mmCIF file of C-alpha atoms and ligand atoms in Angstrom:
data_model
loop_
_atom_site.group_PDB
_atom_site.id
_atom_site.type_symbol
_atom_site.label_atom_id
_atom_site.label_comp_id
_atom_site.label_asym_id
_atom_site.label_seq_id
_atom_site.Cartn_x
_atom_site.Cartn_y
_atom_site.Cartn_z
ATOM 1 C CA MET A 1 -23.202 15.550 -11.397
ATOM 2 C CA ASP A 2 -24.642 14.260 -7.848
ATOM 3 C CA SER A 3 -27.044 11.989 -8.343
ATOM 4 C CA TYR A 4 -28.181 12.794 -4.695
ATOM 5 C CA GLU A 5 -29.137 16.540 -5.937
ATOM 6 C CA ILE A 6 -30.340 15.675 -8.963
ATOM 7 C CA LEU A 7 -32.952 13.365 -7.307
ATOM 8 C CA LYS A 8 -33.794 16.234 -4.745
ATOM 9 C CA LYS A 9 -34.791 18.554 -7.303
ATOM 10 C CA CYS A 10 -36.628 15.848 -9.461
ATOM 11 C CA GLN A 11 -38.589 15.468 -5.647
ATOM 12 C CA GLU A 12 -39.770 19.375 -6.217
ATOM 13 C CA GLY A 13 -40.763 18.626 -9.887
ATOM 14 C CA HIS A 14 -37.584 18.648 -11.822
ATOM 15 C CA ILE A 15 -37.402 16.586 -15.462
ATOM 16 C CA PRO A 16 -34.050 15.164 -15.425
ATOM 17 C CA VAL A 17 -32.136 15.605 -18.879
ATOM 18 C CA ALA A 18 -30.116 13.224 -20.787
ATOM 19 C CA ALA A 19 -26.706 13.706 -18.780
ATOM 20 C CA GLU A 20 -28.580 14.109 -15.516
ATOM 21 C CA MET A 21 -30.816 10.391 -15.833
ATOM 22 C CA GLU A 22 -27.258 9.015 -17.052
ATOM 23 C CA ALA A 23 -26.034 10.191 -13.375
ATOM 24 C CA LEU A 24 -29.059 8.624 -12.048
ATOM 25 C CA LEU A 25 -28.515 5.577 -13.697
ATOM 26 C CA ALA A 26 -25.227 4.822 -12.912
ATOM 27 C CA ASP A 27 -25.708 5.250 -9.019
ATOM 28 C CA ASP A 28 -25.806 1.704 -7.869
ATOM 29 C CA ASP A 29 -25.414 2.538 -3.947
ATOM 30 C CA PRO A 30 -28.270 0.593 -2.259
ATOM 31 C CA GLU A 31 -29.606 3.764 -0.242
ATOM 32 C CA PHE A 32 -29.627 6.028 -3.201
ATOM 33 C CA VAL A 33 -31.441 3.023 -5.304
ATOM 34 C CA LYS A 34 -34.192 3.008 -2.668
ATOM 35 C CA GLU A 35 -34.695 6.181 -2.651
ATOM 36 C CA LEU A 36 -34.622 6.729 -6.501
ATOM 37 C CA TYR A 37 -37.808 4.191 -6.421
ATOM 38 C CA ALA A 38 -39.594 5.958 -3.816
ATOM 39 C CA THR A 39 -39.463 9.021 -5.363
ATOM 40 C CA ALA A 40 -40.515 7.843 -8.860
ATOM 41 C CA ALA A 41 -43.161 5.940 -6.770
ATOM 42 C CA LYS A 42 -44.331 9.592 -5.350
ATOM 43 C CA VAL A 43 -44.088 10.725 -8.884
ATOM 44 C CA ARG A 44 -46.520 8.315 -10.000
ATOM 45 C CA ASP A 45 -48.854 8.646 -7.396
ATOM 46 C CA GLU A 46 -48.774 12.246 -7.489
ATOM 47 C CA HIS A 47 -50.107 12.161 -11.412
ATOM 48 C CA PHE A 48 -52.082 8.749 -11.097
ATOM 49 C CA GLY A 49 -53.529 8.168 -7.832
ATOM 50 C CA LYS A 50 -53.446 4.418 -6.662
ATOM 51 C CA LYS A 51 -55.031 3.762 -10.312
ATOM 52 C CA LEU A 52 -53.391 1.086 -12.247
ATOM 53 C CA PHE A 53 -54.023 -0.079 -15.505
ATOM 54 C CA MET A 54 -54.122 -3.746 -16.765
ATOM 55 C CA TYR A 55 -54.010 -5.363 -20.329
ATOM 56 C CA GLY A 56 -54.990 -8.768 -21.247
ATOM 57 C CA PHE A 57 -51.674 -10.297 -23.509
ATOM 58 C CA VAL A 58 -53.339 -12.448 -26.583
ATOM 59 C CA TYR A 59 -50.039 -14.014 -28.713
ATOM 60 C CA PHE A 60 -52.179 -15.142 -31.357
ATOM 61 C CA SER A 61 -49.956 -16.363 -34.079
ATOM 62 C CA THR A 62 -46.443 -17.496 -33.246
ATOM 63 C CA TYR A 63 -45.135 -18.020 -36.545
ATOM 64 C CA CYS A 64 -42.430 -15.533 -37.718
ATOM 65 C CA LYS A 65 -40.217 -14.754 -40.852
ATOM 66 C CA ASN A 66 -38.098 -12.794 -38.788
ATOM 67 C CA ASN A 67 -34.874 -13.990 -37.239
ATOM 68 C CA CYS A 68 -34.251 -11.719 -34.066
ATOM 69 C CA ALA A 69 -31.147 -13.035 -32.300
ATOM 70 C CA PHE A 70 -32.788 -12.847 -29.072
ATOM 71 C CA CYS A 71 -36.650 -14.331 -29.878
ATOM 72 C CA TYR A 72 -37.673 -18.026 -28.806
ATOM 73 C CA TYR A 73 -40.010 -17.610 -32.162
ATOM 74 C CA ARG A 74 -37.274 -16.462 -34.565
ATOM 75 C CA ARG A 75 -37.757 -18.697 -37.816
ATOM 76 C CA SER A 76 -34.700 -20.846 -37.205
ATOM 77 C CA ASN A 77 -35.720 -21.860 -33.926
ATOM 78 C CA ASP A 78 -37.263 -25.316 -34.678
ATOM 79 C CA ILE A 79 -40.186 -25.233 -32.025
ATOM 80 C CA ASP A 80 -44.061 -26.011 -31.592
ATOM 81 C CA ARG A 81 -45.731 -23.030 -32.999
ATOM 82 C CA TYR A 82 -49.556 -21.929 -33.430
ATOM 83 C CA ARG A 83 -52.009 -20.159 -34.743
ATOM 84 C CA LYS A 84 -55.328 -18.970 -33.324
ATOM 85 C CA THR A 85 -58.615 -19.012 -35.093
ATOM 86 C CA ARG A 86 -60.754 -15.552 -35.571
ATOM 87 C CA GLU A 87 -62.917 -17.341 -33.407
ATOM 88 C CA GLU A 88 -60.463 -18.493 -30.736
ATOM 89 C CA VAL A 89 -58.955 -14.886 -30.758
ATOM 90 C CA LEU A 90 -62.820 -13.330 -30.387
ATOM 91 C CA MET A 91 -63.605 -16.005 -27.317
ATOM 92 C CA LEU A 92 -60.039 -14.807 -25.624
ATOM 93 C CA SER A 93 -60.754 -11.220 -26.127
ATOM 94 C CA ALA A 94 -64.322 -11.668 -24.840
ATOM 95 C CA SER A 95 -62.772 -13.388 -21.961
ATOM 96 C CA LEU A 96 -60.669 -11.300 -21.003
ATOM 97 C CA ARG A 97 -63.046 -8.162 -21.448
ATOM 98 C CA ASP A 98 -65.138 -9.950 -18.832
ATOM 99 C CA ALA A 99 -62.619 -10.855 -16.472
ATOM 100 C CA GLY A 100 -61.917 -7.099 -16.264
ATOM 101 C CA VAL A 101 -59.161 -5.508 -18.412
ATOM 102 C CA ASN A 102 -59.031 -2.477 -19.841
ATOM 103 C CA MET A 103 -57.296 -3.126 -22.889
ATOM 104 C CA VAL A 104 -56.603 -6.170 -25.513
ATOM 105 C CA ASP A 105 -52.992 -6.314 -26.520
ATOM 106 C CA LEU A 106 -53.179 -8.497 -29.760
ATOM 107 C CA THR A 107 -49.678 -9.482 -30.471
ATOM 108 C CA MET A 108 -48.192 -12.231 -33.129
ATOM 109 C CA GLY A 109 -44.945 -12.708 -34.949
ATOM 110 C CA GLU A 110 -44.396 -11.146 -38.435
ATOM 111 C CA ASP A 111 -46.701 -14.302 -39.661
ATOM 112 C CA PRO A 112 -46.529 -14.203 -43.542
ATOM 113 C CA GLU A 113 -50.297 -15.747 -43.282
ATOM 114 C CA LEU A 114 -51.517 -12.750 -41.345
ATOM 115 C CA TYR A 115 -49.463 -10.217 -43.824
ATOM 116 C CA ARG A 116 -50.999 -12.308 -47.130
ATOM 117 C CA ASN A 117 -53.074 -10.009 -49.582
ATOM 118 C CA ASP A 118 -52.376 -6.284 -47.516
ATOM 119 C CA TYR A 119 -52.661 -7.718 -43.841
ATOM 120 C CA GLU A 120 -56.155 -8.728 -44.911
ATOM 121 C CA GLY A 121 -56.469 -11.241 -41.961
ATOM 122 C CA LEU A 122 -55.137 -9.241 -39.401
ATOM 123 C CA ILE A 123 -57.240 -6.350 -40.102
ATOM 124 C CA ASP A 124 -60.750 -8.816 -40.422
ATOM 125 C CA LEU A 125 -59.290 -10.039 -36.599
ATOM 126 C CA VAL A 126 -59.020 -6.524 -35.483
ATOM 127 C CA LYS A 127 -62.561 -6.092 -36.905
ATOM 128 C CA GLY A 128 -64.280 -8.940 -34.851
ATOM 129 C CA VAL A 129 -62.291 -7.986 -32.100
ATOM 130 C CA ARG A 130 -63.581 -4.515 -31.775
ATOM 131 C CA GLU A 131 -67.068 -5.878 -32.464
ATOM 132 C CA THR A 132 -66.618 -8.118 -29.520
ATOM 133 C CA VAL A 133 -64.786 -6.092 -26.639
ATOM 134 C CA GLY A 134 -67.172 -2.630 -26.736
ATOM 135 C CA ASP A 135 -64.993 0.079 -25.308
ATOM 136 C CA LEU A 136 -62.181 -1.798 -24.172
ATOM 137 C CA GLY A 137 -59.135 -0.549 -25.584
ATOM 138 C CA ILE A 138 -57.329 -2.307 -28.549
ATOM 139 C CA MET A 139 -53.413 -2.441 -28.961
ATOM 140 C CA VAL A 140 -51.539 -3.942 -32.022
ATOM 141 C CA SER A 141 -48.448 -5.417 -31.746
ATOM 142 C CA PRO A 142 -48.114 -7.209 -35.364
ATOM 143 C CA GLY A 143 -44.287 -6.277 -35.939
ATOM 144 C CA ALA A 144 -42.971 -3.760 -38.803
ATOM 145 C CA VAL A 145 -46.178 -3.332 -41.337
ATOM 146 C CA SER A 146 -46.578 -0.752 -44.310
ATOM 147 C CA ARG A 147 -47.497 2.918 -43.895
ATOM 148 C CA GLU A 148 -50.676 2.021 -45.976
ATOM 149 C CA ALA A 149 -51.599 -0.536 -43.311
ATOM 150 C CA MET A 150 -51.795 2.120 -40.166
ATOM 151 C CA PRO A 151 -55.215 3.588 -41.201
ATOM 152 C CA ARG A 152 -56.790 0.334 -42.041
ATOM 153 C CA LEU A 153 -55.413 -0.682 -38.393
ATOM 154 C CA ARG A 154 -56.810 2.249 -37.001
ATOM 155 C CA ALA A 155 -60.302 2.203 -38.881
ATOM 156 C CA ALA A 156 -60.606 -1.152 -37.908
ATOM 157 C CA GLY A 157 -60.430 -0.400 -34.162
ATOM 158 C CA ALA A 158 -57.031 -0.113 -33.069
ATOM 159 C CA ASP A 159 -56.279 2.391 -30.181
ATOM 160 C CA TRP A 160 -52.777 1.669 -30.095
ATOM 161 C CA PHE A 161 -49.930 0.289 -31.834
ATOM 162 C CA ALA A 162 -46.575 -0.933 -30.265
ATOM 163 C CA CYS A 163 -43.408 -1.554 -32.127
ATOM 164 C CA TYR A 164 -39.871 -1.374 -29.809
ATOM 165 C CA GLN A 165 -36.686 -0.342 -30.952
ATOM 166 C CA GLU A 166 -35.169 -2.286 -28.453
ATOM 167 C CA THR A 167 -31.966 0.440 -28.662
ATOM 168 C CA TYR A 168 -31.181 3.543 -30.479
ATOM 169 C CA ASN A 169 -27.481 2.247 -31.001
ATOM 170 C CA ARG A 170 -27.414 0.947 -34.812
ATOM 171 C CA GLU A 171 -24.786 -1.142 -34.522
ATOM 172 C CA LEU A 172 -26.628 -3.236 -31.452
ATOM 173 C CA PHE A 173 -29.515 -3.142 -33.312
ATOM 174 C CA ALA A 174 -28.297 -5.098 -36.372
ATOM 175 C CA LYS A 175 -27.051 -7.633 -34.113
ATOM 176 C CA LEU A 176 -30.475 -8.044 -32.391
ATOM 177 C CA ARG A 177 -32.810 -7.209 -35.425
ATOM 178 C CA LEU A 178 -31.039 -8.956 -37.968
ATOM 179 C CA GLU A 179 -31.671 -8.463 -41.370
ATOM 180 C CA GLN A 180 -34.518 -5.354 -40.185
ATOM 181 C CA ASP A 181 -34.238 -2.066 -41.416
ATOM 182 C CA TYR A 182 -33.603 0.443 -38.258
ATOM 183 C CA GLN A 183 -35.362 3.673 -39.970
ATOM 184 C CA PHE A 184 -38.257 1.324 -41.174
ATOM 185 C CA ARG A 185 -38.656 0.302 -37.481
ATOM 186 C CA ILE A 186 -38.140 4.067 -36.185
ATOM 187 C CA ASP A 187 -41.306 5.265 -38.777
ATOM 188 C CA GLN A 188 -43.460 2.612 -37.814
ATOM 189 C CA ARG A 189 -44.824 4.634 -34.321
ATOM 190 C CA LYS A 190 -44.552 7.656 -36.910
ATOM 191 C CA TRP A 191 -46.599 6.438 -39.259
ATOM 192 C CA ALA A 192 -49.352 5.034 -36.340
ATOM 193 C CA ARG A 193 -49.202 7.968 -34.668
ATOM 194 C CA GLU A 194 -50.152 10.031 -37.952
ATOM 195 C CA ALA A 195 -53.233 7.384 -38.713
ATOM 196 C CA GLY A 196 -54.434 8.671 -35.005
ATOM 197 C CA MET A 197 -53.145 5.691 -32.778
ATOM 198 C CA LEU A 198 -51.409 5.893 -29.892
ATOM 199 C CA THR A 199 -48.081 4.386 -29.733
ATOM 200 C CA GLU A 200 -45.738 2.264 -27.861
ATOM 201 C CA ASP A 201 -41.613 2.156 -27.871
ATOM 202 C CA GLY A 202 -39.570 0.198 -25.649
ATOM 203 C CA MET A 203 -35.881 -1.125 -24.973
ATOM 204 C CA LEU A 204 -34.194 -4.354 -24.409
ATOM 205 C CA VAL A 205 -32.124 -4.279 -20.954
ATOM 206 C CA GLY A 206 -28.989 -6.156 -20.635
ATOM 207 C CA THR A 207 -27.507 -6.644 -24.348
ATOM 208 C CA GLY A 208 -24.350 -5.023 -23.659
ATOM 209 C CA GLU A 209 -25.442 -1.195 -23.269
ATOM 210 C CA ASP A 210 -24.191 0.902 -20.661
ATOM 211 C CA ALA A 211 -26.057 3.893 -18.226
ATOM 212 C CA ALA A 212 -25.483 6.591 -21.104
ATOM 213 C CA ASP A 213 -26.959 3.777 -23.752
ATOM 214 C CA HIS A 214 -29.928 3.500 -21.439
ATOM 215 C CA ALA A 215 -30.095 7.231 -21.023
ATOM 216 C CA GLU A 216 -29.749 8.106 -24.572
ATOM 217 C CA GLN A 217 -32.743 5.269 -25.338
ATOM 218 C CA ILE A 218 -35.379 7.102 -22.674
ATOM 219 C CA ARG A 219 -34.911 10.527 -23.953
ATOM 220 C CA ILE A 220 -34.964 9.405 -27.601
ATOM 221 C CA MET A 221 -38.442 7.443 -27.037
ATOM 222 C CA GLY A 222 -40.073 10.324 -25.096
ATOM 223 C CA GLU A 223 -38.755 12.590 -27.807
ATOM 224 C CA LEU A 224 -40.534 10.553 -30.464
ATOM 225 C CA GLY A 225 -43.779 11.139 -28.902
ATOM 226 C CA CYS A 226 -44.786 7.564 -27.375
ATOM 227 C CA GLN A 227 -47.193 8.235 -24.696
ATOM 228 C CA GLN A 228 -46.291 4.326 -23.721
ATOM 229 C CA VAL A 229 -42.595 3.331 -22.611
ATOM 230 C CA ARG A 230 -41.132 0.373 -21.674
ATOM 231 C CA ALA A 231 -38.202 -1.433 -20.421
ATOM 232 C CA MET A 232 -37.835 -5.429 -20.520
ATOM 233 C CA THR A 233 -35.084 -7.805 -19.290
ATOM 234 C CA PHE A 234 -33.409 -9.900 -22.091
ATOM 235 C CA VAL A 235 -34.349 -13.429 -21.259
ATOM 236 C CA PRO A 236 -31.880 -15.988 -22.692
ATOM 237 C CA GLN A 237 -34.016 -18.651 -24.782
ATOM 238 C CA GLU A 238 -32.853 -21.872 -26.027
ATOM 239 C CA GLY A 239 -32.004 -22.693 -29.331
ATOM 240 C CA THR A 240 -31.363 -19.207 -29.886
ATOM 241 C CA PRO A 241 -27.811 -17.080 -30.762
ATOM 242 C CA MET A 242 -28.017 -15.484 -27.318
ATOM 243 C CA GLN A 243 -28.716 -17.999 -25.516
ATOM 244 C CA CYS A 244 -25.512 -18.359 -23.264
ATOM 245 C CA ILE A 245 -26.066 -15.259 -22.359
ATOM 246 C CA VAL A 246 -25.569 -14.156 -18.596
ATOM 247 C CA PRO A 247 -29.280 -12.322 -17.823
ATOM 248 C CA SER A 248 -28.648 -9.033 -16.373
ATOM 249 C CA ASP A 249 -29.295 -8.018 -12.846
ATOM 250 C CA PRO A 250 -33.176 -7.345 -12.754
ATOM 251 C CA GLN A 251 -31.930 -3.850 -10.947
ATOM 252 C CA LYS A 252 -30.951 -2.186 -14.198
ATOM 253 C CA GLU A 253 -34.693 -2.845 -15.648
ATOM 254 C CA LEU A 254 -36.083 -0.927 -12.375
ATOM 255 C CA LYS A 255 -33.922 1.429 -12.187
ATOM 256 C CA ALA A 256 -34.731 2.118 -16.105
ATOM 257 C CA ILE A 257 -38.559 1.920 -15.171
ATOM 258 C CA ALA A 258 -37.766 4.854 -12.388
ATOM 259 C CA VAL A 259 -35.553 6.836 -14.290
ATOM 260 C CA MET A 260 -38.681 6.951 -17.027
ATOM 261 C CA ARG A 261 -41.076 7.919 -14.426
ATOM 262 C CA LEU A 262 -39.252 10.762 -13.449
ATOM 263 C CA ALA A 263 -38.552 11.843 -17.379
ATOM 264 C CA TYR A 264 -42.059 11.045 -18.078
ATOM 265 C CA PRO A 265 -44.083 11.409 -15.145
ATOM 266 C CA ASP A 266 -47.344 11.473 -17.486
ATOM 267 C CA LYS A 267 -46.645 8.113 -19.457
ATOM 268 C CA LEU A 268 -47.913 4.975 -19.000
ATOM 269 C CA ILE A 269 -44.936 2.150 -17.836
ATOM 270 C CA PRO A 270 -45.554 -1.483 -18.384
ATOM 271 C CA ALA A 271 -44.817 -3.566 -15.759
ATOM 272 C CA SER A 272 -44.440 -6.900 -17.458
ATOM 273 C CA LEU A 273 -45.335 -10.343 -15.984
ATOM 274 C CA ASP A 274 -43.103 -11.948 -19.023
ATOM 275 C CA VAL A 275 -40.097 -11.697 -17.385
ATOM 276 C CA GLU A 276 -39.839 -12.751 -13.749
ATOM 277 C CA GLY A 277 -43.787 -13.754 -14.091
ATOM 278 C CA ILE A 278 -45.822 -12.640 -10.939
ATOM 279 C CA ASN A 279 -43.181 -12.458 -8.496
ATOM 280 C CA GLY A 280 -41.696 -9.614 -10.502
ATOM 281 C CA LEU A 281 -44.722 -7.757 -10.341
ATOM 282 C CA LYS A 282 -44.290 -5.457 -7.286
ATOM 283 C CA THR A 283 -41.259 -4.611 -7.151
ATOM 284 C CA ARG A 284 -41.595 -3.135 -10.772
ATOM 285 C CA ILE A 285 -45.217 -1.345 -9.203
ATOM 286 C CA ASP A 286 -42.514 0.253 -6.895
ATOM 287 C CA ALA A 287 -40.268 1.166 -9.291
ATOM 288 C CA GLY A 288 -42.830 3.650 -10.471
ATOM 289 C CA ALA A 289 -44.781 1.265 -13.465
ATOM 290 C CA ASN A 290 -48.763 2.197 -13.770
ATOM 291 C CA VAL A 291 -49.457 -0.567 -16.172
ATOM 292 C CA ILE A 292 -49.669 -4.354 -15.738
ATOM 293 C CA THR A 293 -49.110 -6.209 -19.144
ATOM 294 C CA SER A 294 -48.952 -9.773 -20.126
ATOM 295 C CA ILE A 295 -51.720 -11.141 -18.146
ATOM 296 C CA VAL A 296 -52.322 -14.254 -19.881
ATOM 297 C CA PRO A 297 -55.596 -16.806 -19.238
ATOM 298 C CA PRO A 298 -54.742 -20.102 -18.070
ATOM 299 C CA HIS A 299 -55.675 -23.052 -19.951
ATOM 300 C CA GLU A 300 -56.040 -21.711 -23.052
ATOM 301 C CA GLU A 301 -52.841 -22.578 -24.634
ATOM 302 C CA LEU A 302 -51.404 -19.297 -24.886
ATOM 303 C CA ALA A 303 -47.973 -18.164 -24.602
ATOM 304 C CA GLY A 304 -45.650 -15.048 -23.530
ATOM 305 C CA VAL A 305 -43.024 -13.876 -25.347
ATOM 306 C CA ALA A 306 -39.767 -13.565 -23.052
ATOM 307 C CA GLN A 307 -41.176 -16.563 -21.185
ATOM 308 C CA PRO A 308 -43.273 -18.863 -23.124
ATOM 309 C CA GLU A 309 -44.775 -21.035 -19.906
ATOM 310 C CA LEU A 310 -44.204 -18.882 -16.906
ATOM 311 C CA ASP A 311 -46.892 -18.616 -14.484
ATOM 312 C CA ILE A 312 -49.397 -19.095 -17.152
ATOM 313 C CA ASN A 313 -51.038 -22.715 -16.861
ATOM 314 C CA ASP A 314 -51.294 -22.525 -12.768
ATOM 315 C CA GLY A 315 -52.620 -19.193 -13.140
ATOM 316 C CA HIS A 316 -50.776 -16.686 -11.438
ATOM 317 C CA ARG A 317 -50.745 -14.491 -14.642
ATOM 318 C CA SER A 318 -54.704 -14.523 -14.908
ATOM 319 C CA VAL A 319 -56.688 -11.260 -14.177
ATOM 320 C CA ASP A 320 -58.284 -12.684 -10.741
ATOM 321 C CA TYR A 321 -54.758 -13.177 -9.308
ATOM 322 C CA VAL A 322 -53.437 -10.362 -10.801
ATOM 323 C CA LYS A 323 -56.447 -8.059 -9.451
ATOM 324 C CA ALA A 324 -56.290 -9.739 -5.803
ATOM 325 C CA MET A 325 -52.480 -8.394 -5.545
ATOM 326 C CA VAL A 326 -53.451 -4.999 -7.056
ATOM 327 C CA LYS A 327 -55.553 -4.814 -3.448
ATOM 328 C CA ASP A 328 -53.088 -6.313 -1.385
ATOM 329 C CA MET A 329 -50.700 -3.457 -2.846
ATOM 330 C CA GLY A 330 -53.203 -0.596 -1.349
ATOM 331 C CA ARG A 331 -54.217 0.296 -5.200
ATOM 332 C CA TYR A 332 -57.118 -0.770 -7.597
ATOM 333 C CA VAL A 333 -57.301 -1.072 -11.050
ATOM 334 C CA ALA A 334 -58.982 1.459 -13.228
ATOM 335 C CA SER A 335 -62.629 1.715 -15.013
ATOM 336 C CA ASN A 336 -62.339 1.117 -18.520
ATOM 337 C CA ALA A 337 -64.130 4.948 -18.693
ATOM 338 C CA GLU A 338 -60.702 6.120 -16.701
ATOM 339 C CA PHE A 339 -58.593 4.074 -19.465
ATOM 340 C CA ARG A 340 -60.619 5.691 -22.396
ATOM 341 C CA GLU A 341 -60.366 8.668 -20.155
ATOM 342 C CA PHE A 342 -56.434 8.923 -20.836
ATOM 343 C CA MET A 343 -56.935 7.504 -24.322
ATOM 344 C CA GLU A 344 -58.586 10.337 -25.716
ATOM 345 C CA LYS A 345 -56.976 13.152 -23.987
ATOM 346 C CA ASN A 346 -53.871 11.894 -25.585
ATOM 347 C CA ARG A 347 -54.843 10.068 -28.540
ATOM 348 C CA PRO A 348 -52.983 11.958 -31.608
ATOM 349 C CA ARG A 349 -55.050 13.703 -34.185
ATOM 350 C CA ALA A 350 -54.553 11.713 -37.527
ATOM 351 C CA VAL A 351 -53.135 13.420 -40.513
ATOM 352 C CA TYR A 352 -54.262 11.437 -43.099
HETATM 353 N N1 LIG B 401 -43.066 -10.036 -33.424
HETATM 354 C C1 LIG B 401 -43.769 -8.394 -33.318
HETATM 355 C C2 LIG B 401 -42.356 -7.584 -32.592
HETATM 356 O O1 LIG B 401 -41.488 -8.057 -32.988
HETATM 357 O O2 LIG B 401 -42.437 -6.513 -32.847
HETATM 358 C C3 LIG B 401 -44.133 -8.349 -31.817
HETATM 359 C C4 LIG B 401 -43.635 -9.288 -30.614
HETATM 360 S S1 LIG B 401 -43.159 -7.880 -28.966
HETATM 361 C C5 LIG B 401 -44.364 -9.052 -28.033
HETATM 362 C C6 LIG B 401 -41.972 -8.821 -29.464
HETATM 363 C C7 LIG B 401 -41.001 -7.927 -27.947
HETATM 364 O O3 LIG B 401 -40.995 -8.353 -27.303
HETATM 365 C C8 LIG B 401 -39.393 -7.534 -28.650
HETATM 366 O O4 LIG B 401 -40.178 -6.242 -29.163
HETATM 367 C C9 LIG B 401 -38.984 -7.516 -27.230
HETATM 368 O O5 LIG B 401 -38.598 -6.182 -26.919
HETATM 369 C C10 LIG B 401 -39.215 -8.775 -26.514
HETATM 370 N N2 LIG B 401 -39.132 -9.722 -26.339
HETATM 371 C C11 LIG B 401 -39.053 -10.668 -27.469
HETATM 372 N N3 LIG B 401 -37.924 -11.894 -26.942
HETATM 373 C C12 LIG B 401 -37.873 -11.516 -25.651
HETATM 374 C C13 LIG B 401 -36.536 -11.869 -24.974
HETATM 375 N N4 LIG B 401 -36.126 -13.111 -24.960
HETATM 376 N N5 LIG B 401 -36.337 -11.370 -23.591
HETATM 377 C C14 LIG B 401 -37.001 -10.138 -23.297
HETATM 378 N N6 LIG B 401 -37.593 -9.707 -24.244
HETATM 379 C C15 LIG B 401 -38.252 -10.198 -25.319
HETATM 380 C C1 LIG B 402 -45.220 -7.974 -22.526
HETATM 381 N N1 LIG B 402 -45.164 -9.993 -23.640
HETATM 382 O O1 LIG B 402 -46.575 -7.144 -22.328
HETATM 383 C C2 LIG B 402 -45.777 -8.611 -24.104
HETATM 384 C C3 LIG B 402 -45.045 -8.364 -24.819
HETATM 385 C C4 LIG B 402 -46.410 -6.875 -26.652
HETATM 386 N N2 LIG B 402 -46.876 -5.504 -26.966
HETATM 387 C C5 LIG B 402 -45.999 -6.807 -25.150
HETATM 388 C C6 LIG B 402 -43.946 -7.664 -25.088
HETATM 389 O O2 LIG B 402 -44.449 -8.423 -21.919
HETATM 390 FE FE1 LIG B 403 -40.569 -12.487 -34.608
HETATM 391 FE FE2 LIG B 403 -40.864 -10.016 -33.192
HETATM 392 FE FE3 LIG B 403 -39.430 -12.692 -31.979
HETATM 393 FE FE4 LIG B 403 -38.625 -10.552 -33.831
HETATM 394 S S1 LIG B 403 -39.313 -10.914 -31.876
HETATM 395 S S2 LIG B 403 -38.315 -12.964 -34.032
HETATM 396 S S3 LIG B 403 -40.432 -10.010 -35.091
HETATM 397 S S4 LIG B 403 -41.702 -12.681 -32.934
#
C-alpha cells in the first residue's frame, strides 16, 4: 500500500483503516513524516480550530501495591513516597483552577490507604475537589478499581476515568503490568462509561512493539469508545527491571499521535509534558495533539510519573509558562465553557 496515496486520501477526509495506519506508521522517510504531521495538524485544526485544552496534574499519592515493570513507583522500588492530605489536594486543585486549567487530573498509585473501606478516602477526596473547582472538569486516574466504585466516583463528581491498557498484546501486557488481569483492566473503561464517565485509554511506546502493533492498538482504542487516546514513550526508571532498555526514537510517539489524529479527528489527544518536558510540547502539538497534560505547579513537592522531576521546580511545567508557549504557537487555551461543551456533547449515557 502506498503511504503517500493513503495520506492524500486522508487529506480529503478519508479515515484510515488498520492496514492503512500500519503503512503510515511504517514509512520513516523524513519528507513523508513531515507531510504526515502537517496533515494531522490540519485535520485537528479543521475540527478544533486554534483551541487547545490544558489539564493540571495532581499526583496525590505515590504509594502503590502494584509492580509494573516500567514504573518508578512500583512497590519493589525503594524510593521516597508521599501521600497528600485532603486539604492539600483541595488547595492544589483550587490553585490550578485559579491559574486557568480546564481540568484537574487526580492521579494516584494503587494506594491501599485510599482503596480502604471501598475507596472511602478516594471518593471523599473527589467530592471535596468537586466542591472546590466548580464547573471545571475532573479526571480520576486511580488504577484498576471495582465495578461498584464507578457510579460512586461519577456521583462524587468525576467526569473522566483514565486507565491505560499500554498494549493490546497479551504477552507484552503480562511483561509490563506484572500480576495484573488483562480483562479486568479493559473492563475499567467499559464500567466507567456505563456509569456515565468519559474515558481515556493509552499506549506505551518503545517496549518492543512494531508498526503493526501500534496500528492495532490505535484501532482498538477507538473501537472501545474512548473520547481521549494517548501515546507516551517509555522513559527508563532507575531501580526497575526495565532501567537498561534503550529509549525509543521520539519520532515513534509523534507518528502515533499523528495517525491517531487521522483516525480520530474529533477525539482529544494529549501532548504530555511527562516525557520530554516542556521541550517536547511543540513537536507534539505540531503532530496533531490538542490537549496539554501533566502541567504541575512548582514548589509543591509534587511529582510527575514518567519524569518525576523534569521541569517542575523551575516552573517550566506551570500553567503560566505553558500558556505563554501556547500563545507563541499562535493558539489559545479553551475556556471552561468550551471544555464543558465538549464533555456534554460526548458524555456516555449512564446505564446504571
Ligand atoms: N496507577 C494508576 C495506573 O497505573 O493506572 C494511575 C497512574 S497512570 C498516571 C500511570 C501511567 O503512566 C501508566 O499507565 C503509563 O502509561 C504511564 N507511565 C508510567 N511509567 C512510565 C514510564 N516509565 N514511561 C512512560 N510512561 C509511563
Ligand atoms: C500525564 N503524567 O498526563 C500524566 C499521567 C494520568 N491520567 C496522566 C500519565 O502525562
Ligand atoms: Fe502503580 Fe500505576 Fe506505577 Fe503500575 S503504573 S506501578 S499501577 S503507579
